[in-house]
Tab-separated table of C-alpha atoms and ligand atoms in Angstrom:
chain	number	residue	atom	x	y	z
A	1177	UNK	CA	21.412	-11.676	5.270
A	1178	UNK	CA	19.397	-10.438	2.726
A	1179	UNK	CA	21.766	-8.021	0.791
A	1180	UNK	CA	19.859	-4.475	-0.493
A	1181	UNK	CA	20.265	-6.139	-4.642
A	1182	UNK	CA	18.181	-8.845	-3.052
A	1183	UNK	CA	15.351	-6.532	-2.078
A	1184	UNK	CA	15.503	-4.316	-4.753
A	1185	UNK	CA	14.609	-7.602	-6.943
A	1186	UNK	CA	11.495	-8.646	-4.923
A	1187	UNK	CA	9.916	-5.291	-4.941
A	1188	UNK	CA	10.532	-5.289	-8.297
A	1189	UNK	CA	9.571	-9.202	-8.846
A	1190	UNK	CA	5.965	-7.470	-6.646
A	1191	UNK	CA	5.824	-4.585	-8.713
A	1192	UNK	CA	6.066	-7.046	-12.045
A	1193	UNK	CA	3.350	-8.921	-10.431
A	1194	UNK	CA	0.920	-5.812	-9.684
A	1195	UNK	CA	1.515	-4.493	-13.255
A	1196	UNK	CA	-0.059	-7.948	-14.577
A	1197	UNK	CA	-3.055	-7.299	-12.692
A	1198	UNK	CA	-3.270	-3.944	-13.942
A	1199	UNK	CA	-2.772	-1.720	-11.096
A	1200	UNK	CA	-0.293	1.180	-12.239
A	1201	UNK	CA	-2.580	3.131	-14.732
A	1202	UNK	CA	-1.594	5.994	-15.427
A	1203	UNK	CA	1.457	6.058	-13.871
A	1204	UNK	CA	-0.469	5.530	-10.232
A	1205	UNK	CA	0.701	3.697	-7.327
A	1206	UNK	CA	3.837	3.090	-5.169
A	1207	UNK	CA	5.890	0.902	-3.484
A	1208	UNK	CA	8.202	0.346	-0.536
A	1209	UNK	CA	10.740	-1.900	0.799
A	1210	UNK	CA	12.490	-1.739	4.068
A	1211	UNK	CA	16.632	-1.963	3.683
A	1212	UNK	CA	17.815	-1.374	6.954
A	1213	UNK	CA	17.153	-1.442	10.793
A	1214	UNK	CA	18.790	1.642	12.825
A	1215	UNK	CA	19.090	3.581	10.562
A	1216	UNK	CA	15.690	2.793	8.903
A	1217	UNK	CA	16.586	2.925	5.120
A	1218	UNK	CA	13.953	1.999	2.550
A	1219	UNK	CA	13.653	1.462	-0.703
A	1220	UNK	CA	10.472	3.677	-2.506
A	1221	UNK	CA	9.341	3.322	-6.368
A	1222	UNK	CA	10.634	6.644	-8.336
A	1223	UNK	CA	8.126	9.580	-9.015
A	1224	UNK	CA	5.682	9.397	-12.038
A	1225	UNK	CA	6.988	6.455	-13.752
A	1226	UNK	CA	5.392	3.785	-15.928
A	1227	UNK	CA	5.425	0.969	-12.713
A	1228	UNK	CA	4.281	-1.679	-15.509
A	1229	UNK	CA	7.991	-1.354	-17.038
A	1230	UNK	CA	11.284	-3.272	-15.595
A	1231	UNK	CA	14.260	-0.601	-15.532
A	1232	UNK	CA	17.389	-0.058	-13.368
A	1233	UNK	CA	15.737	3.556	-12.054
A	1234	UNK	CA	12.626	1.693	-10.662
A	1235	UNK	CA	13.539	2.772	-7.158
A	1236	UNK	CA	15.020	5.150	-5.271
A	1237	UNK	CA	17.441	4.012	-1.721
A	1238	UNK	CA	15.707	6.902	0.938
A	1239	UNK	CA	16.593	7.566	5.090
A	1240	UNK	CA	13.579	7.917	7.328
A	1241	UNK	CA	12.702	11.381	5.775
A	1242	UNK	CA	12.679	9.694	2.425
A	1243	UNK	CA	15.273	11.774	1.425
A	1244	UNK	CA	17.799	9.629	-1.300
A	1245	UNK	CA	21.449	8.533	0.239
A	1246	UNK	CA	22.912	8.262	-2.970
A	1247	UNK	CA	23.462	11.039	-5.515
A	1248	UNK	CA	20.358	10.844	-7.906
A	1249	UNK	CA	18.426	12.726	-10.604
A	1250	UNK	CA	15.439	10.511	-9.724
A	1251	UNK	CA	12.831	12.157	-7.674
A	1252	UNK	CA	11.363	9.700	-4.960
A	1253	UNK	CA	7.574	9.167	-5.018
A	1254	UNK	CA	5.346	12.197	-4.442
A	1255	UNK	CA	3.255	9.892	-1.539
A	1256	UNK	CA	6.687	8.892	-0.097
A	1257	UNK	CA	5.577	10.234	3.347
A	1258	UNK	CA	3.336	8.048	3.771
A	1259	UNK	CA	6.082	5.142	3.734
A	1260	UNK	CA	8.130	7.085	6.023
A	1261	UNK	CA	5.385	7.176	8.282
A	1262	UNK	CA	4.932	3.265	7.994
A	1263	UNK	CA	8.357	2.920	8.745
A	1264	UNK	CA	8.575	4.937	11.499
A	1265	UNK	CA	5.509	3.726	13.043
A	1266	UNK	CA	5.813	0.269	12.741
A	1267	UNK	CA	8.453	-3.047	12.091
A	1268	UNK	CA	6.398	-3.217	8.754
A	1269	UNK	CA	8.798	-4.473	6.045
A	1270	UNK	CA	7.025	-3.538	3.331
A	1271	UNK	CA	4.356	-0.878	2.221
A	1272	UNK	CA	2.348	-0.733	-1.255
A	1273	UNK	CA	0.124	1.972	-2.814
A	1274	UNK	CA	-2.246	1.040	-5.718
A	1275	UNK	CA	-5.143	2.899	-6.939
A	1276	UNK	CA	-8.020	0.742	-8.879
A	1277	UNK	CA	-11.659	1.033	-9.730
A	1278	UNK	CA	-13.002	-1.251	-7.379
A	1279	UNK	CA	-11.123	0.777	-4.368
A	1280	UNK	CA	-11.963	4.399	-5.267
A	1281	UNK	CA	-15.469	3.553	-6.005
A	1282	UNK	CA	-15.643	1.970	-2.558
A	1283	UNK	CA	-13.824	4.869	-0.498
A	1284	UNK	CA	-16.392	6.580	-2.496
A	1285	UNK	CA	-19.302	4.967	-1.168
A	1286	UNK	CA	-18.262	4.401	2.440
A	1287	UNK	CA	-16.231	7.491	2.493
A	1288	UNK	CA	-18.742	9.514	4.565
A	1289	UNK	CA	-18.630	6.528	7.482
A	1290	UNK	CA	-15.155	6.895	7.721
A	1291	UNK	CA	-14.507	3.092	7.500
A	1292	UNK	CA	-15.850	-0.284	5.909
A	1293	UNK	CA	-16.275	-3.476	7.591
A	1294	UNK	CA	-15.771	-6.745	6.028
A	1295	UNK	CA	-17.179	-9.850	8.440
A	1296	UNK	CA	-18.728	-13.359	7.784
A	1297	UNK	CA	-16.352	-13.479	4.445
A	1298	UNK	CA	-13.015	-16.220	4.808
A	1299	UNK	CA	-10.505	-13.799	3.150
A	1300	UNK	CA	-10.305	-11.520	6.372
A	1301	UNK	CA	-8.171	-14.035	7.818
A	1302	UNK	CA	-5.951	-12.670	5.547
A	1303	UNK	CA	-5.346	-10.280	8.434
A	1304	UNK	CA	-5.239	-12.589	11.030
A	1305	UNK	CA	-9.249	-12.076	12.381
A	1306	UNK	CA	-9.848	-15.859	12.768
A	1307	UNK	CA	-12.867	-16.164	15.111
A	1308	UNK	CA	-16.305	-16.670	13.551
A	1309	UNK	CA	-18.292	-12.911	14.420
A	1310	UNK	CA	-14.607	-11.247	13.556
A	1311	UNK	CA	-14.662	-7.846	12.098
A	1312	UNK	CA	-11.947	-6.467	9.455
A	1313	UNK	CA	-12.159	-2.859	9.967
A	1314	UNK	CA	-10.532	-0.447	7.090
A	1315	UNK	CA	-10.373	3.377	7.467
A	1316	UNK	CA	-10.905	5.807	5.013
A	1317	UNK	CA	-9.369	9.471	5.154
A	1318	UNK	CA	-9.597	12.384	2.703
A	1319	UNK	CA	-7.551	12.865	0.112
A	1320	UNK	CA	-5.638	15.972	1.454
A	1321	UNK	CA	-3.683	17.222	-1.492
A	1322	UNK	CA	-1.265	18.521	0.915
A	1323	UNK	CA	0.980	15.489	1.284
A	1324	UNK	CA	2.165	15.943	4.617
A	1325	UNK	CA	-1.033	16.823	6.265
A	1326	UNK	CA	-2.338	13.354	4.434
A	1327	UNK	CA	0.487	11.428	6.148
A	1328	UNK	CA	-0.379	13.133	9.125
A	1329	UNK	CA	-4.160	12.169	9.753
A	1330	UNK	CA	-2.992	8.754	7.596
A	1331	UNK	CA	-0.569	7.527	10.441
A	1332	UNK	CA	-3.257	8.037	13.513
A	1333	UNK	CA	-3.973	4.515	12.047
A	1334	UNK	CA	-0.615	2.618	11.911
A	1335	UNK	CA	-1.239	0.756	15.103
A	1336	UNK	CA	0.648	-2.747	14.166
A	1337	UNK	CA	2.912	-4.323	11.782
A	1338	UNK	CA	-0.266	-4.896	9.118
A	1339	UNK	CA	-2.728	-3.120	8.420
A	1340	UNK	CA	-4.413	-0.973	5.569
A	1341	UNK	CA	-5.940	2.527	4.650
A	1342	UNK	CA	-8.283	3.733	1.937
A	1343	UNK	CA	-7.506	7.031	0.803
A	1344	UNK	CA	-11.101	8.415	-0.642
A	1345	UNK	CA	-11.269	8.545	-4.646
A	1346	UNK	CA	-7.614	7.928	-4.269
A	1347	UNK	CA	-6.331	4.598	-3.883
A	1348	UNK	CA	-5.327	2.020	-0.857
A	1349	UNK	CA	-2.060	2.190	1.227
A	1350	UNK	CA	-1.208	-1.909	2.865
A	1351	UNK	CA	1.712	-2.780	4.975
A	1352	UNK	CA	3.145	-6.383	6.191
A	1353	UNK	CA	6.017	-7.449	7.618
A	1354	UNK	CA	7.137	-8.827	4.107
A	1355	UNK	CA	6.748	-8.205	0.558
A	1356	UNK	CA	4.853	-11.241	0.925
A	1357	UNK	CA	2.345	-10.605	3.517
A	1358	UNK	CA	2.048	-6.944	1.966
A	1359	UNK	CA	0.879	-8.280	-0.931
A	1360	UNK	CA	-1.375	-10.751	0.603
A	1361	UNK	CA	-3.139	-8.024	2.143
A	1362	UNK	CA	-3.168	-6.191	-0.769
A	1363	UNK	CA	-5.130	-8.907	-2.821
A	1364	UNK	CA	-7.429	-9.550	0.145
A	1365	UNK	CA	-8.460	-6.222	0.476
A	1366	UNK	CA	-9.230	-5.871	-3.282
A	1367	UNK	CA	-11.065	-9.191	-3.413
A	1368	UNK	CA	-13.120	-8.116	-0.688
A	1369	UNK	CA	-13.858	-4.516	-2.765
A	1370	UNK	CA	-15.025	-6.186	-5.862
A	1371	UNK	CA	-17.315	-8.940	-3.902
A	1372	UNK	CA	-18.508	-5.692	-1.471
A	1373	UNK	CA	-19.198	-4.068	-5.225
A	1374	UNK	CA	-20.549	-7.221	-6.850
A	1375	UNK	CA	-22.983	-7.995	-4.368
A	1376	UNK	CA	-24.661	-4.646	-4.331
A	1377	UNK	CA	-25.085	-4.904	-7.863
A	1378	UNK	CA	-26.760	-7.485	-7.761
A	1379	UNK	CA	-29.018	-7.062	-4.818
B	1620	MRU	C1	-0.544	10.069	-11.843
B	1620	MRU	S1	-1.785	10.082	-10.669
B	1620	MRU	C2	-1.110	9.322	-9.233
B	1620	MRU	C3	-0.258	10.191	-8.336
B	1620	MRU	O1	-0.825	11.435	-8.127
B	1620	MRU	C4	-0.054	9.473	-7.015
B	1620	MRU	O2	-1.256	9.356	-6.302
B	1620	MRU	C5	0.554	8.123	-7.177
B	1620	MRU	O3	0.071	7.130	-6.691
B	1620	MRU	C6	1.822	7.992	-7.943
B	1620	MRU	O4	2.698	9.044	-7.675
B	1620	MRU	P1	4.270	8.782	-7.697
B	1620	MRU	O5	4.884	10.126	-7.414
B	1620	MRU	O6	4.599	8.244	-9.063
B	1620	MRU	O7	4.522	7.758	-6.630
B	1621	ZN	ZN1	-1.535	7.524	-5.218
């Protein structure tokens, strides 16, 4: 059994990893880690922190409300309904929020459509979409400054364990059912932004 010091060190170990690729600035982003089955019991990235720094008030331990079960002057992440929602939703283990170039300027330029597709390219099998016409589908929503009004039109798409969400000229929101597959996702999707970008540069 994986013991809730042994999570707290791979979301960390993840968040170390996202910080090298430069995906905090400003203090953006945030990420999740599921604790406990029945009751659900997460762990969520503290509010307005520098995420590319290693500290013993990284996270925050949260219930299903994302409300903290110990005693803390930490303040949980401002978008922590969103991971709540995951939670709630879905078995997903994990849940991570980053905000980069490539993905605003995307949910920028498909934002109207609602969605962007991604087929013919070999990193959708990231999510499992194997067959050769497959299509990876990724939603885009506005980004309702009203936090729980995003979280609500945000989890009318957290249909499976996986899966991810633009939020427009905001940032992207993954799940997996591990750090590990949460991450994968993660990458895919922003290797897929930056080829989507790349190639209408160029054409
Ligand atoms: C500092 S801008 C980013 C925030 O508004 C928010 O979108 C974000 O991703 C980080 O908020 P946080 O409360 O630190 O989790
Ligand atoms: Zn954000």
């Amino acid at each position: 059994m994986i013991t809730l010091r042994g999570r707290w060190e791979e979301l960390a170990d993840i968040k170390d990893e996202l910080a090298r690729r430069d995906w905090f600035m400003g203090t953006s982003g945030n990420l999740a880690i599921k604790v406990n089955d029945n009751p659900t019991e997460f762990l969520v990235t503290a509010s307005g922190k520098d995420k590319n720094k290693r500290t013993k008030e990284d996270f925050l331990h949260v219930n299903i409300n994302g409300e903290p079960i110990e005693e803390t002057i930490l303040k949980p992440s401002a978008e922590t309904l969103l991971h709540c929602a995951i939670y709630s939703k879905t078995s997903a283990g994990c849940s991570l929020h980053v905000h980069t170039v490539a993905n605003n300027v995307i949910s920028e330029l498909y934002g109207n459509q609602g969605k962007i597709n991604f087929q013919g390219l070999e990193l959708i099998k990231a999510f499992d979409l194997w067959e050769e016409d497959a299509i990876l589908s990724i939603p885009i929503i506005p980004n309702h400054a009203h936090i729980p009004r995003l979280a609500e039109e945000f989890q009318t798409y957290l249909d499976g364990d996986k899966g991810a969400v633009l939020i427009r000229n905001h940032g992207i929101t993954v799940w997996g059912r591990d750090g590990f597959e949460a991450k994968k996702l993660l990458e895919a999707c922003e290797f897929l932004f930056q080829y989507q970008l790349t190639l209408r540069q160029i054409k």
